[in-house]
CSV table of C-alpha atoms and ligand atoms in Angstrom, one decimal:
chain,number,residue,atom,x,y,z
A,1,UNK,CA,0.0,0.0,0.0
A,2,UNK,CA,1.7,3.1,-1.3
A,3,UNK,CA,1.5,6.7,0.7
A,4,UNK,CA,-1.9,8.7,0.1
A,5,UNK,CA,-1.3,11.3,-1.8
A,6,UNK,CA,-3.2,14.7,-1.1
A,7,UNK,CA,-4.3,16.7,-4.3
A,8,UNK,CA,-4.7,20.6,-3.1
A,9,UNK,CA,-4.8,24.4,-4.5
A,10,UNK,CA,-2.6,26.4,-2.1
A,11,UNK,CA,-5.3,29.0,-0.9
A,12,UNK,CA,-7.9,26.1,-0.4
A,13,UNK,CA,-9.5,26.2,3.1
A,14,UNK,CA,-11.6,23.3,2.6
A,15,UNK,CA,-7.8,21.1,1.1
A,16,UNK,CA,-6.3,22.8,4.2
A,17,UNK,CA,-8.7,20.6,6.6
A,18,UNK,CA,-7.5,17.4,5.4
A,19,UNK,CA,-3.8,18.7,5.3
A,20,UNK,CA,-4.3,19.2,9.1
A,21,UNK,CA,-6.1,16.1,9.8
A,22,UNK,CA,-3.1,14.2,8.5
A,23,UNK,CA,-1.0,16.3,10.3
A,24,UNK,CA,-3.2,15.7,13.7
A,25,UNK,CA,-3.2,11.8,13.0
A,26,UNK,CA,0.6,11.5,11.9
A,27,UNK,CA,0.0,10.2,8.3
A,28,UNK,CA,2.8,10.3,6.1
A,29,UNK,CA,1.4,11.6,2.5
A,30,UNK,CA,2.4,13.4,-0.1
A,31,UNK,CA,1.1,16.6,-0.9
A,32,UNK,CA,0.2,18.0,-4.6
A,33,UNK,CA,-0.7,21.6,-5.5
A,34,UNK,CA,-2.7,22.3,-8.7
A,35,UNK,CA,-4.6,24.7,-9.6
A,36,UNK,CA,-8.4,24.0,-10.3
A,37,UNK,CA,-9.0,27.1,-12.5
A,38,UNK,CA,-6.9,25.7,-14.7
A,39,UNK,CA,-6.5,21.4,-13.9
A,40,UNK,CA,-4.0,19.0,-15.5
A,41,UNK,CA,-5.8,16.2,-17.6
A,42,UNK,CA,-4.5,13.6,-15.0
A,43,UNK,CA,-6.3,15.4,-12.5
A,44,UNK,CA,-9.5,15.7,-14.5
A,45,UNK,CA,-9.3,12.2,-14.8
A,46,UNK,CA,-9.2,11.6,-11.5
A,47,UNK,CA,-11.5,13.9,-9.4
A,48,UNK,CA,-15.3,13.2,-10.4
A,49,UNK,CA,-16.2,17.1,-9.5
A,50,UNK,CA,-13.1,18.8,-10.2
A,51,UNK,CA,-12.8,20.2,-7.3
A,52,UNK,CA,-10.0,20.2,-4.0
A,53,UNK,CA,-9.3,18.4,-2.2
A,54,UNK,CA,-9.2,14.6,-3.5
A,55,UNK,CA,-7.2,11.9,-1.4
A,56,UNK,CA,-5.6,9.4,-3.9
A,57,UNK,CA,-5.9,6.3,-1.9
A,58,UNK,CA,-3.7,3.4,-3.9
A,59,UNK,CA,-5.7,4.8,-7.4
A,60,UNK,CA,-9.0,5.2,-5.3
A,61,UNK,CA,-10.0,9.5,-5.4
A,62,UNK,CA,-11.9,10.0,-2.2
A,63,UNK,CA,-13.5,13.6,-2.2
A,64,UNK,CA,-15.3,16.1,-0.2
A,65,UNK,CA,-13.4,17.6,2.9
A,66,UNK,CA,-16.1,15.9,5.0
A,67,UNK,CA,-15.8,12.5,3.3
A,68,UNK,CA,-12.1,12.7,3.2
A,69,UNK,CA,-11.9,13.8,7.3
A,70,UNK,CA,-14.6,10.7,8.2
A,71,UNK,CA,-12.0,8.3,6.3
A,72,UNK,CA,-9.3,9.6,7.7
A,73,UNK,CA,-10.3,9.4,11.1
A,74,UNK,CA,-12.0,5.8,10.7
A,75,UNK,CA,-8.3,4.5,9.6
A,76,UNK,CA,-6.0,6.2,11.7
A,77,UNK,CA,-7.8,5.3,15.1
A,78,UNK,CA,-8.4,6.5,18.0
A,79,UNK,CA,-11.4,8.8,16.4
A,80,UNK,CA,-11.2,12.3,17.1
A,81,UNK,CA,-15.3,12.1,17.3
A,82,UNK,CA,-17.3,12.3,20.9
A,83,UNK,CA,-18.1,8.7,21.3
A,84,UNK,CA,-21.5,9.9,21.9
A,85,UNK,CA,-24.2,9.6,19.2
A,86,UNK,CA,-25.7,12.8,19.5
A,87,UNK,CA,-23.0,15.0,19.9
A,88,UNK,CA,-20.7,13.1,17.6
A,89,UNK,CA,-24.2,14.0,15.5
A,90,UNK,CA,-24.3,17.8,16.3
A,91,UNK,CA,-20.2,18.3,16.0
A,92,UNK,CA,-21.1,17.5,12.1
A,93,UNK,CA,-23.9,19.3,11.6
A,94,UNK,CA,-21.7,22.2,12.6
A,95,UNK,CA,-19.0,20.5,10.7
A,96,UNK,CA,-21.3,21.3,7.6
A,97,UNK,CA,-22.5,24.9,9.0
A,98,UNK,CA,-18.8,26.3,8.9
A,99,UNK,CA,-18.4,25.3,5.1
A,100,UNK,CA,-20.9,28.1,4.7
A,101,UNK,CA,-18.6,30.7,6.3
A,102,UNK,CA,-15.9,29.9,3.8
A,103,UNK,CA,-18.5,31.1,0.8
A,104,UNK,CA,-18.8,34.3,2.6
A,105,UNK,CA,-14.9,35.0,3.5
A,106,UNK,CA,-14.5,34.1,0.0
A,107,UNK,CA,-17.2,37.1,-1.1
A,108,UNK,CA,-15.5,39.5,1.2
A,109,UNK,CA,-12.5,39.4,-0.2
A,110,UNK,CA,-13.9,39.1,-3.9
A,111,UNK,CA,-16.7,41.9,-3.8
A,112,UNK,CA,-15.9,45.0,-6.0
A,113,UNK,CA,-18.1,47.6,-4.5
A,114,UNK,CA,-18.8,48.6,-0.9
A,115,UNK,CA,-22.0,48.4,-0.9
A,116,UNK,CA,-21.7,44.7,-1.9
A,117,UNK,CA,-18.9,43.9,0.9
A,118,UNK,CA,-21.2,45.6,3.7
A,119,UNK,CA,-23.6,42.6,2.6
A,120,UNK,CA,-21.9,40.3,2.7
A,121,UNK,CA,-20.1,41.2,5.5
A,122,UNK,CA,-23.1,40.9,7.3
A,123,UNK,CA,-23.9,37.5,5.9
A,124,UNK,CA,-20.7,36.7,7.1
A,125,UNK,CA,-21.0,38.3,10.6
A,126,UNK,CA,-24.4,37.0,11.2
A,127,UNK,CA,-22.9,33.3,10.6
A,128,UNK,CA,-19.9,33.5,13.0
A,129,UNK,CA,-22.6,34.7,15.5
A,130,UNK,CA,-24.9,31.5,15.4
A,131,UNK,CA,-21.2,30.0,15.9
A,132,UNK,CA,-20.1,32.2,18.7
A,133,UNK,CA,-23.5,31.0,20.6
A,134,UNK,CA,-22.6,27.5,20.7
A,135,UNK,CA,-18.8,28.4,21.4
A,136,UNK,CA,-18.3,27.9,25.1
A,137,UNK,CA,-15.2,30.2,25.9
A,138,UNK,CA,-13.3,26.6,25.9
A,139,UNK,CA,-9.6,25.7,24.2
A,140,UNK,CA,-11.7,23.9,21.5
A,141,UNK,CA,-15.5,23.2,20.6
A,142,UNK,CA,-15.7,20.2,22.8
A,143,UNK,CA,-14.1,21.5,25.6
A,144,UNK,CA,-10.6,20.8,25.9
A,145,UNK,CA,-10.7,17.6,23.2
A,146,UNK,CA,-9.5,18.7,19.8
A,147,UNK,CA,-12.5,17.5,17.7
A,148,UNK,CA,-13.5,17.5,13.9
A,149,UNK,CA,-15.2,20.9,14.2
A,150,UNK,CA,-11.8,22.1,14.9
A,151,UNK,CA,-10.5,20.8,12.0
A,152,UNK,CA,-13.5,22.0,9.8
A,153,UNK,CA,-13.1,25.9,12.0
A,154,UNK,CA,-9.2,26.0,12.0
A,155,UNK,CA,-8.8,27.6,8.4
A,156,UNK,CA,-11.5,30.1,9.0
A,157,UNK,CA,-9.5,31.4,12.0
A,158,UNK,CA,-6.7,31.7,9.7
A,159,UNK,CA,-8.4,33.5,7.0
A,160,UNK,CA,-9.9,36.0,9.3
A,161,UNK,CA,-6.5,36.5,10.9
A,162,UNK,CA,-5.0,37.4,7.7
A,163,UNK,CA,-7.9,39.6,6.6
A,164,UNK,CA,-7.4,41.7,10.1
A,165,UNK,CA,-3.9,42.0,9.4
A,166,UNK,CA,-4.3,43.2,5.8
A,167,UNK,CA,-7.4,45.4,6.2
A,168,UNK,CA,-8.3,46.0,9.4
A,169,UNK,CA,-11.6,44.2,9.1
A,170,UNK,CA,-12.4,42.1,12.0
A,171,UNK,CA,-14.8,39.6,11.4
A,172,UNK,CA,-14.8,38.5,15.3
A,173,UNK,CA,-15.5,41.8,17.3
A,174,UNK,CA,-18.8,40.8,18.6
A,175,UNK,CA,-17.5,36.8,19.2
A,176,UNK,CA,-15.8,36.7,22.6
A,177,UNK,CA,-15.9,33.2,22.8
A,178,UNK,CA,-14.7,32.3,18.8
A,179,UNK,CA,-12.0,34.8,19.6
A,180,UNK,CA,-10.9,32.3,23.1
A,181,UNK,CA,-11.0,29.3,20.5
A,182,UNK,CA,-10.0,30.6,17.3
A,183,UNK,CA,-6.8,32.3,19.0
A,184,UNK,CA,-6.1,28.5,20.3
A,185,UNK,CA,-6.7,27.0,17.1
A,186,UNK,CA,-4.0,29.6,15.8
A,187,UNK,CA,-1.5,28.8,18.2
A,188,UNK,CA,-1.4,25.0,17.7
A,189,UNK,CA,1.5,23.6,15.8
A,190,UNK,CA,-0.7,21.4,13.4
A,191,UNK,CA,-2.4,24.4,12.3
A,192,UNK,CA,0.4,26.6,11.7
A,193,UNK,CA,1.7,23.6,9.6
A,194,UNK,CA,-1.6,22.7,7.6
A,195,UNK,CA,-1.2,25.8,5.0
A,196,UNK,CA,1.8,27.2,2.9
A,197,UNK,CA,3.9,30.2,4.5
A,198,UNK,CA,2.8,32.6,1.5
A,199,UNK,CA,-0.8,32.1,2.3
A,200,UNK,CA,-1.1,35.6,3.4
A,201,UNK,CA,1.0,37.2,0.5
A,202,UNK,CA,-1.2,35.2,-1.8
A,203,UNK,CA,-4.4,36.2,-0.7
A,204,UNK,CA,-3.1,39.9,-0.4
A,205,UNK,CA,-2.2,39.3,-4.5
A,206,UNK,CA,-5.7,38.0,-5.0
A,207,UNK,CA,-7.1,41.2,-3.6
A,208,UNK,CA,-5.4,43.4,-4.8
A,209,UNK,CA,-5.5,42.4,-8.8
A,210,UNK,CA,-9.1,42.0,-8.2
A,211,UNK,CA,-9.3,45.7,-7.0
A,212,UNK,CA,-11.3,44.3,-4.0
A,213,UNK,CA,-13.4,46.9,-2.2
A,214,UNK,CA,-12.5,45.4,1.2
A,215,UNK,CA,-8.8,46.8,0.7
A,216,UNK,CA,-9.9,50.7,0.2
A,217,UNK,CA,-12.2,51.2,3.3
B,1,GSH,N1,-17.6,20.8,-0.8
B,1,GSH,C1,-16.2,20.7,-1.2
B,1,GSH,C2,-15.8,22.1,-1.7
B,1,GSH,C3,-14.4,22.1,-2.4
B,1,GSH,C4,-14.2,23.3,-3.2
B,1,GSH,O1,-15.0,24.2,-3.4
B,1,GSH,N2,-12.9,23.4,-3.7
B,1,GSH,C5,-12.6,24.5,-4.6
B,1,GSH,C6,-11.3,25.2,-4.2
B,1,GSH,S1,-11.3,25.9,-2.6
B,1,GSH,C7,-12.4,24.0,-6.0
B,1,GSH,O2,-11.8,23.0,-6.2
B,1,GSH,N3,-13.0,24.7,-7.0
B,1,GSH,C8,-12.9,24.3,-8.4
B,1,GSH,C9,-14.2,24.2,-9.1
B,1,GSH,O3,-15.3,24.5,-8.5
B,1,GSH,O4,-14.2,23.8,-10.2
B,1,GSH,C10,-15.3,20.1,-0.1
B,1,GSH,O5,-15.6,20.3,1.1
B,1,GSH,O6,-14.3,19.5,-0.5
């Protein structure tokens, strides 16, 4: 059985996840950048969406961050989940309810006109608030167990940490407790190691080509 090999686009938040979740369960993979805007025929053949991430399991392409985290944990035991049903149940629900978020950071940064950033700003606002309320002012979203929602959360945190330090804008100024968690997220080693050093400088690139509105307020 041959290494997994992890097919990912450098800015890609929901690639990032199963970057850290091999980093949290000590896999050794390799790790293969492409860029889905413009794929490599190899890569077309193997990802039935054409999207990142895709885990090449010995010729198999699992996909969906989701799918690919599940996997991962079922393999490299012990399970990150809550052994209980329910809240092993709940954890992905939210799980699914921070893949949203990433549609709205991505909007921010994109949007052209101000009017169109204070929407979605809102949007985006209005989603870390129905987070914040289940946040418990805890290390991590179970407590002080690292859990999947960290995994799904952890590039958000980043993102929004970037977009601070670029802008100004913070996203979290009415989330005391996502700041507690997302500021622990930040600080642990897996995370720092789950996305590529010129994430910010990228991102700043993005912005500014595009002429995003979110850079001259
Ligand atoms: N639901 C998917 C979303 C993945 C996704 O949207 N990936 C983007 C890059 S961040 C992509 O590959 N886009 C290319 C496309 O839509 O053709 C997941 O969680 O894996």
């Amino acid at each position: 059985m041959s290494k997994p090999r992890l097919i990912s686009f450098k800015i890609c938040p929901f690639a990032q996840r199963s970057v850290l979740l091999l980093k949290e369960k000590n896999v050794d993979f390799d790790l293969e950048f492409i860029n889905p805007e413009e794929p490599p025929l190899w890569f077309t053949e193997l990802s039935p969406t054409g999207k990142v991430p895709v885990l090449d399991v010995n010729g198999t392409a699992v996909f969906e961050s989701a799918v690919i985290a599940e996997y991962l944990d079922e393999t490299n035991p012990p399970s990150i989940h809550p052994s209980d049903p329910l809240q092993k149940a709940t954890n992905r629900a939210w799980v699914e309810y921070t893949s949203d978020i990433y549609v709205s950071i991505f909007k921010s940064i994109m949007a052209k006109e101000e009017a169109g950033l204070k929407t979605v700003q809102a949007e985006l606002e209005d989603q870390l608030g129905g987070l914040d309320d289940v946040a418990n002012n805890t290390p991590f979203f179970n407590g002080e167990n690292f859990s999947m929602v960290d995994i799904a959360a952890a590039p958000i945190a980043v993102r929004l940490d970037i977009l601070k330090n670029v802008t100004g804008y913070d996203a979290l100024v009415d989330c005391p407790n996502l700041r507690t968690w997302f500021a622990n997220l930040l600080a642990r080693e897996t995370v720092q190691a789950s996305y590529v050093p010129d994430l910010k400088d990228i991102l700043t690139g993005r912005m500014k080509s595009n002429e995003s509105a979110i850079l001259k307020i």
